[in-house]
Amino acid sequence: MLVNDNFSKVKETYLFSEIAKRVNTFKSNNPTADVIRLGIGDVTQPLPDVCIRAMHEAVDEMTHVDTFRGYGPEQGYDFLRQAIADCDYKARGCDIDADEIFVSDGAKSDTANFTDLFGKGNIIGISNPVYPVYLDSNILAGNGGELTSNGYEYIRFLDCVAKNDFKPQIPKEKLDIVYLCSPNNPTGTALTYDELKAWVDYALENKCLILFDAAYESFIREDGIPHSIYEIPNARKVAVEFRSFSKTAGFTGIRCAYTVVPKSIEVTVSEKPLSLHGMWLRRQTTKFNGASYIVQRAAAALYSEAGRLQIKKTIDLYLENAKIIREAFKSKGFKVWGGVNSPYVWLKAPNGLSSWEFFDYLLNNCHIVGTPGSGFGTMGEGYFRLTGFGSPAKTKEAAARISGINI
Ligand code: MLT
């Protein structure tokens, strides 16, 4: 059998698997250490009550022949798509219809699967540092082209550095596709309305497709930060948006997300006009059988008044954790970003330590797990990410340990 040799062009292990491996080794060498995990952005608080109730009811429906459900629509049930369109979009003045929303089992898989729609030879803009899935999925799909001395033939890294507040700057050259994530994973910074508008205007002018990852939208608390790219005029001609219930409502285990592909994004295939919406529909109906009915009922319950209140309470708790982490490092003189409209706190490792050196320092001396910035790209070297997703008690304990850092 011939295999996909693009696997030789990506790192051998996925970032979070590598971290888990190192932590497991530490744990087996130090079995009594109380390790606090603030590395992978996994939630700790239970699902909102409204979800639990909705899932119980949905399970009961499965017990009766009249209400039993088998395969659902690949694009999601209408009750959920309509709730999303009304509450996440129309209520914010965004012109998005229910049939432009595709419910799925995760934004990670959706962003990666979207590469099925790309032809070869596109120039692709990817922030550096970045959530590794955008880059790795393109490399595995063969969209990176040949390896070059400074990266990949078709990938243009958009360096995000401290002097630009870690925000991607608009390039001089034309990109065919660009990935944007705001509020950002890993740096925790968020694009303002004007900054995002500049990207949309660039995309309109350059016929560039924006893949906008808004998985952390529910953490936005400040004014002037768009919750959706469709708040920007004409974005529906150039942008696809990814959202997830994972961090919003604790669905990392039960899995539910959605992708918005507006019907107005036009592409040409073999010189024939085609809509990207139609292509994604074709892709999903061929390769995906939909998220489970029970989970979609849980997601729909989040749009009730009680659901919204419960989500807000949990996100406020994670934001408070992020603040505690941020302040703990700040008071030790660290340079810190994020943690305001985001669960992620991004900091500069002290004394010129590399990201992995600081990872080892924190693990060995404070028994705290974070994520080395270099795992998100070369521009992340010397930086480090922590999350506000721990429990309040563990986060306070982590802050106390951080206050004892002497480096
Ligand atoms: C992260 O820690 O960056 C996230 O948990 C990854 C993800 O959402 O897949």
Coordinates of C-alpha atoms and ligand atoms in Angstrom, one line a residue:
M1 CA 0.0 0.0 0.0
L2 CA 1.2 3.5 -0.7
V3 CA 0.6 5.9 2.2
N4 CA 0.1 9.6 2.4
D5 CA 3.6 10.9 2.6
N6 CA 2.5 14.3 3.9
F7 CA 2.5 12.6 7.3
S8 CA 6.3 12.9 7.1
K9 CA 5.9 16.7 6.9
V10 CA 4.2 17.3 10.2
K11 CA 5.5 16.9 13.8
E12 CA 5.4 13.2 14.9
T13 CA 2.9 13.9 17.7
Y14 CA 0.1 16.3 18.1
L15 CA 1.0 19.0 20.7
F16 CA -1.5 18.0 23.4
S17 CA -0.6 14.3 23.1
E18 CA 3.1 15.2 23.6
I19 CA 2.2 17.2 26.8
A20 CA 0.0 14.4 28.1
K21 CA 2.9 12.0 27.6
R22 CA 5.4 14.2 29.5
V23 CA 2.9 14.7 32.3
N24 CA 2.3 11.0 32.6
T25 CA 6.0 10.4 32.9
F26 CA 6.3 13.0 35.6
K27 CA 3.4 11.5 37.5
S28 CA 4.9 8.0 37.4
N29 CA 8.2 9.4 38.7
N30 CA 6.4 11.6 41.3
P31 CA 3.3 9.6 42.3
T32 CA 2.4 11.8 45.3
A33 CA 2.7 15.2 43.4
D34 CA -0.6 17.1 43.2
V35 CA -0.4 18.1 39.6
I36 CA -2.6 21.1 38.5
R37 CA -3.5 20.8 34.8
L38 CA -3.8 24.2 33.1
G39 CA -2.4 22.9 29.8
I40 CA -5.1 21.7 27.3
G41 CA -8.1 23.9 27.2
D42 CA -10.5 21.3 28.7
V43 CA -13.4 22.4 30.8
T44 CA -14.0 21.2 34.4
Q45 CA -17.4 22.5 35.4
P46 CA -20.5 20.3 34.9
L47 CA -23.0 20.7 32.1
P48 CA -25.8 23.3 32.7
D49 CA -28.9 21.8 34.3
V50 CA -31.0 22.7 31.2
C51 CA -28.8 20.4 29.1
I52 CA -29.1 17.5 31.6
R53 CA -32.9 17.8 31.6
A54 CA -33.1 18.1 27.8
M55 CA -30.9 15.0 27.4
H56 CA -33.0 13.0 29.9
E57 CA -36.1 13.9 27.9
A58 CA -34.4 13.0 24.6
V59 CA -33.3 9.7 26.0
D60 CA -36.9 9.0 27.0
E61 CA -38.0 9.8 23.5
M62 CA -35.7 7.0 22.3
T63 CA -37.6 4.5 24.3
H64 CA -40.9 4.9 22.4
V65 CA -41.6 3.7 18.9
D66 CA -43.4 6.9 18.1
T67 CA -40.6 9.3 19.2
F68 CA -37.6 7.1 18.5
R69 CA -35.0 8.8 16.2
G70 CA -32.5 7.1 13.9
Y71 CA -30.4 9.0 11.4
G72 CA -30.9 12.7 11.7
P73 CA -30.3 15.3 9.0
E74 CA -26.6 15.5 8.3
Q75 CA -26.7 19.3 8.7
G76 CA -28.4 19.2 12.1
Y77 CA -32.0 19.3 13.3
D78 CA -34.1 22.4 12.4
F79 CA -34.9 23.1 16.0
L80 CA -31.2 23.7 16.7
R81 CA -30.3 25.5 13.5
Q82 CA -33.2 27.9 13.9
A83 CA -32.3 28.7 17.5
I84 CA -28.7 29.4 16.4
A85 CA -29.8 31.6 13.5
D86 CA -32.2 33.6 15.7
C87 CA -30.1 33.9 18.9
D88 CA -26.4 33.9 17.7
Y89 CA -27.0 35.8 14.5
K90 CA -30.3 37.6 13.9
A91 CA -30.3 39.0 17.4
R92 CA -26.9 40.6 16.7
G93 CA -28.1 42.0 13.4
C94 CA -26.2 39.4 11.3
D95 CA -27.9 38.2 8.1
I96 CA -27.5 34.4 8.6
D97 CA -30.3 31.9 7.9
A98 CA -30.9 28.6 9.5
D99 CA -30.1 26.7 6.4
E100 CA -26.6 28.3 6.3
I101 CA -25.8 26.6 9.6
F102 CA -24.2 23.1 9.7
V103 CA -24.3 21.4 13.1
S104 CA -21.4 19.0 13.7
D105 CA -19.5 17.2 16.4
G106 CA -16.7 19.7 16.8
A107 CA -15.0 22.8 15.5
K108 CA -11.7 21.0 15.5
S109 CA -12.9 18.4 13.0
D110 CA -14.8 21.1 11.0
T111 CA -11.8 23.3 10.5
A112 CA -9.7 20.3 9.5
N113 CA -12.4 18.8 7.3
F114 CA -12.9 22.1 5.4
T115 CA -9.6 21.4 3.7
D116 CA -11.5 18.8 1.6
L117 CA -12.9 21.8 -0.3
F118 CA -9.6 23.3 -1.3
G119 CA -7.8 22.8 -4.6
K120 CA -4.0 22.6 -4.7
G121 CA -1.8 25.6 -5.0
N122 CA -3.8 28.1 -2.8
I123 CA -1.6 30.5 -0.9
I124 CA -2.8 30.0 2.7
G125 CA -2.3 32.6 5.5
I126 CA -1.8 31.1 9.0
S127 CA -1.0 33.0 12.1
N128 CA 2.2 32.1 14.0
P129 CA 1.6 31.1 16.8
V130 CA -1.6 29.3 15.9
Y131 CA -4.0 26.5 17.0
P132 CA -2.0 23.6 15.4
V133 CA -5.0 22.1 13.6
Y134 CA -5.2 24.7 10.8
L135 CA -1.6 24.1 9.8
D136 CA -1.4 20.3 10.3
S137 CA -4.7 19.6 8.5
N138 CA -3.5 21.6 5.5
I139 CA -0.2 19.8 5.5
L140 CA -1.8 16.4 5.7
A141 CA -4.1 17.3 2.9
G142 CA -1.1 18.2 0.7
N143 CA -2.0 21.9 0.7
G144 CA 1.4 23.0 2.0
G145 CA 3.3 22.0 -1.1
E146 CA 7.0 21.2 -0.7
L147 CA 9.0 21.8 2.5
T148 CA 11.2 24.8 2.1
S149 CA 14.1 26.2 4.2
N150 CA 11.7 28.5 6.0
G151 CA 8.4 26.5 6.0
Y152 CA 6.1 25.3 3.3
E153 CA 5.8 26.3 -0.3
Y154 CA 2.2 27.5 -0.1
I155 CA 1.9 28.6 3.5
R156 CA 2.4 32.2 4.5
F157 CA 2.9 32.6 8.2
L158 CA 1.5 35.8 9.7
D159 CA 3.8 36.5 12.5
C160 CA 2.0 37.6 15.7
V161 CA 4.4 39.4 18.0
A162 CA 4.3 41.4 21.2
K163 CA 4.6 44.8 19.5
N164 CA 1.4 44.1 17.6
D165 CA -0.3 42.7 20.6
F166 CA 0.0 39.2 19.0
K167 CA -2.5 40.1 16.3
P168 CA -2.1 39.0 12.7
Q169 CA -1.2 41.9 10.4
I170 CA -2.6 42.2 6.9
P171 CA 0.0 41.1 4.4
K172 CA 1.1 43.0 1.2
E173 CA 0.7 39.9 -0.9
K174 CA -2.5 38.2 -2.0
L175 CA -3.7 35.2 0.0
D176 CA -6.3 32.9 -1.3
I177 CA -7.3 31.6 2.1
V178 CA -6.7 32.9 5.6
Y179 CA -7.4 31.5 9.0
L180 CA -8.3 34.0 11.8
C181 CA -9.2 33.0 15.4
S182 CA -10.7 35.7 17.7
P183 CA -10.6 35.6 20.7
N184 CA -7.4 33.9 19.9
N185 CA -6.1 30.5 20.9
P186 CA -3.3 30.5 22.0
T187 CA -2.6 34.2 22.8
G188 CA -5.9 35.2 24.3
T189 CA -6.1 38.5 22.4
A190 CA -9.2 39.6 20.4
L191 CA -9.6 41.5 17.2
T192 CA -11.5 44.8 17.5
Y193 CA -14.3 45.7 15.1
D194 CA -11.9 47.9 13.0
E195 CA -9.2 45.2 12.9
L196 CA -11.6 42.6 11.7
K197 CA -13.2 44.9 9.2
A198 CA -9.8 45.6 7.7
W199 CA -9.4 41.8 7.2
V200 CA -12.9 41.5 5.6
D201 CA -12.1 44.5 3.3
Y202 CA -8.8 42.8 2.3
A203 CA -10.7 39.5 1.6
L204 CA -13.3 41.3 -0.5
E205 CA -10.6 43.1 -2.5
N206 CA -8.3 40.0 -2.9
K207 CA -11.0 37.3 -3.4
C208 CA -9.6 35.6 -0.3
L209 CA -11.7 33.2 1.8
I210 CA -11.6 33.9 5.6
L211 CA -12.0 30.9 7.8
F212 CA -13.0 32.6 11.1
D213 CA -12.8 30.5 14.3
A214 CA -15.0 32.0 16.9
A215 CA -14.9 29.0 19.3
Y216 CA -14.2 31.4 22.2
E217 CA -16.9 34.0 21.4
S218 CA -18.8 33.5 24.7
F219 CA -15.8 34.8 26.6
I220 CA -16.0 38.3 25.1
R221 CA -16.9 40.8 27.7
E222 CA -15.6 44.1 26.4
D223 CA -17.4 46.4 23.9
G224 CA -16.0 46.9 20.4
I225 CA -15.0 43.2 19.9
P226 CA -17.2 41.5 17.3
H227 CA -18.9 38.3 18.4
S228 CA -19.3 37.2 14.8
I229 CA -17.5 38.1 11.6
Y230 CA -20.9 38.7 10.1
E231 CA -21.2 41.9 12.2
I232 CA -18.9 43.3 9.5
P233 CA -20.7 44.5 6.3
N234 CA -20.3 42.1 3.4
A235 CA -18.5 39.4 5.4
R236 CA -21.1 36.9 4.2
K237 CA -19.5 37.1 0.8
V238 CA -16.1 36.0 2.0
A239 CA -16.2 34.3 5.4
V240 CA -17.0 31.0 6.9
E241 CA -17.4 30.9 10.7
F242 CA -16.8 28.1 13.1
R243 CA -18.4 28.0 16.6
S244 CA -18.4 25.4 19.3
F245 CA -20.4 24.5 22.4
S246 CA -17.3 22.9 23.9
K247 CA -15.9 25.8 25.8
T248 CA -19.2 27.8 25.8
A249 CA -21.2 25.1 27.6
G250 CA -18.9 22.3 28.7
F251 CA -19.5 20.1 25.7
T252 CA -15.8 19.0 25.2
G253 CA -16.9 15.4 26.1
I254 CA -20.4 15.3 24.6
R255 CA -19.4 17.1 21.3
C256 CA -21.5 19.7 19.4
A257 CA -20.4 22.6 17.3
Y258 CA -21.5 24.3 14.1
T259 CA -20.1 26.0 11.0
V260 CA -21.8 28.8 9.1
V261 CA -21.3 28.7 5.3
P262 CA -23.2 31.6 3.8
K263 CA -24.9 30.8 0.4
S264 CA -23.4 34.0 -1.0
I265 CA -19.8 32.8 -1.1
E266 CA -19.2 31.9 -4.7
V267 CA -16.4 29.8 -6.1
T268 CA -15.6 28.4 -9.6
V269 CA -15.1 24.7 -10.2
S270 CA -14.0 23.7 -13.7
E271 CA -15.0 27.2 -14.9
K272 CA -18.5 26.7 -13.6
P273 CA -19.8 28.8 -10.7
L274 CA -20.5 26.8 -7.6
S275 CA -21.4 27.8 -4.1
L276 CA -19.1 26.9 -1.2
H277 CA -22.3 26.2 0.7
G278 CA -23.3 23.5 -1.8
M279 CA -19.8 22.0 -1.7
W280 CA -19.8 21.8 2.1
L281 CA -23.3 20.3 2.0
R282 CA -22.1 17.7 -0.5
R283 CA -19.0 17.0 1.7
Q284 CA -21.0 16.6 4.9
T285 CA -23.8 14.4 3.4
T286 CA -21.1 12.1 2.0
K287 CA -18.8 11.9 5.0
F288 CA -20.9 12.7 8.1
N289 CA -24.1 11.4 9.6
G290 CA -24.8 14.3 12.0
A291 CA -24.3 15.0 15.7
S292 CA -26.6 12.9 17.9
Y293 CA -30.2 13.9 18.6
I294 CA -29.7 13.8 22.3
V295 CA -26.7 16.2 22.2
Q296 CA -28.5 18.5 19.8
R297 CA -31.4 18.7 22.2
A298 CA -28.9 19.6 25.0
A299 CA -27.4 22.4 22.7
A300 CA -30.8 23.8 21.9
A301 CA -31.7 24.0 25.6
L302 CA -28.8 26.5 26.0
Y303 CA -30.8 29.1 24.0
S304 CA -33.5 29.2 26.7
E305 CA -33.3 32.1 29.2
A306 CA -32.2 29.7 31.9
G307 CA -29.6 28.2 29.6
R308 CA -28.1 31.5 28.8
L309 CA -27.9 32.4 32.5
Q310 CA -26.2 29.1 33.3
I311 CA -23.6 29.6 30.6
K312 CA -22.8 33.1 31.7
K313 CA -22.3 31.9 35.2
T314 CA -19.8 29.3 34.2
I315 CA -17.9 31.5 31.7
D316 CA -17.7 34.2 34.4
L317 CA -16.1 31.6 36.7
Y318 CA -13.5 30.6 34.0
L319 CA -12.8 34.3 33.4
E320 CA -12.3 34.9 37.1
N321 CA -9.8 32.0 37.1
A322 CA -8.0 33.5 34.1
K323 CA -7.8 36.8 36.0
I324 CA -6.3 35.1 39.0
I325 CA -3.6 33.4 36.9
R326 CA -2.9 36.6 35.0
E327 CA -2.6 38.7 38.2
A328 CA -0.4 36.0 39.9
F329 CA 2.1 36.1 37.0
K330 CA 1.9 39.9 36.7
S331 CA 2.7 40.4 40.4
K332 CA 5.8 38.3 39.8
G333 CA 6.9 40.8 37.1
F334 CA 6.0 38.6 34.1
K335 CA 4.7 40.1 30.8
V336 CA 1.2 38.8 30.3
W337 CA -1.4 39.0 27.6
G338 CA -5.0 37.7 27.2
G339 CA -7.2 36.4 30.0
V340 CA -9.7 39.2 29.5
N341 CA -12.0 38.2 26.7
S342 CA -10.5 34.8 26.7
P343 CA -9.8 31.8 28.9
Y344 CA -6.2 31.8 27.8
V345 CA -3.4 33.7 29.5
W346 CA -0.2 34.1 27.4
L347 CA 3.1 35.1 29.0
K348 CA 6.7 35.6 28.3
A349 CA 9.0 33.0 29.9
P350 CA 11.4 34.7 32.3
N351 CA 15.2 35.1 31.9
G352 CA 15.3 34.0 28.3
L353 CA 14.1 30.5 29.1
S354 CA 12.7 28.5 26.1
S355 CA 9.0 27.5 26.2
W356 CA 9.8 23.8 27.0
E357 CA 12.4 24.9 29.7
F358 CA 9.7 26.9 31.4
F359 CA 7.2 24.0 31.0
D360 CA 9.7 21.8 32.9
Y361 CA 10.4 24.5 35.5
L362 CA 6.7 24.9 36.3
L363 CA 6.0 21.2 36.3
N364 CA 9.0 20.3 38.5
N365 CA 8.8 23.2 40.9
C366 CA 5.1 24.1 41.1
H367 CA 3.5 20.9 39.7
I368 CA 1.6 23.1 37.3
V369 CA 1.0 22.0 33.6
G370 CA 0.8 24.6 31.0
T371 CA 1.4 24.7 27.2
P372 CA 4.7 25.7 25.7
G373 CA 4.2 28.6 23.2
S374 CA 6.6 27.0 20.8
G375 CA 4.1 24.2 20.3
F376 CA 1.9 26.7 18.5
G377 CA 4.6 27.8 16.1
T378 CA 8.1 29.3 15.9
M379 CA 6.9 32.8 17.0
G380 CA 5.6 31.2 20.2
E381 CA 9.1 30.2 21.3
G382 CA 9.9 31.8 24.7
Y383 CA 6.2 32.2 25.5
F384 CA 3.8 30.0 27.5
R385 CA 0.0 29.5 27.7
L386 CA -2.1 28.7 30.7
T387 CA -5.9 28.4 30.9
G388 CA -8.7 29.5 33.2
F389 CA -10.5 26.2 32.8
G390 CA -9.4 24.7 36.1
S391 CA -11.6 24.5 39.1
P392 CA -11.6 27.7 41.2
A393 CA -9.9 25.8 44.1
K394 CA -7.1 24.4 41.9
T395 CA -6.7 27.8 40.3
K396 CA -6.2 29.5 43.6
E397 CA -3.8 26.8 44.6
A398 CA -1.9 27.3 41.4
A399 CA -1.8 31.1 42.0
A400 CA -0.3 30.5 45.5
R401 CA 2.3 28.2 44.0
I402 CA 3.1 30.8 41.3
S403 CA 3.6 33.5 44.0
G404 CA 6.4 31.3 45.3
I405 CA 8.3 31.2 42.0
N406 CA 11.9 32.3 42.4
I407 CA 13.6 32.2 39.1
Ligands
MLT1 C1 -6.6 23.9 23.3 O1 -6.1 23.6 24.5 O2 -6.0 24.6 22.5 C2 -7.9 23.3 22.9 O3 -8.4 22.6 23.9 C3 -7.8 22.5 21.8 C4 -9.1 22.3 21.2 O4 -10.1 22.9 21.4 O5 -9.1 21.3 20.3

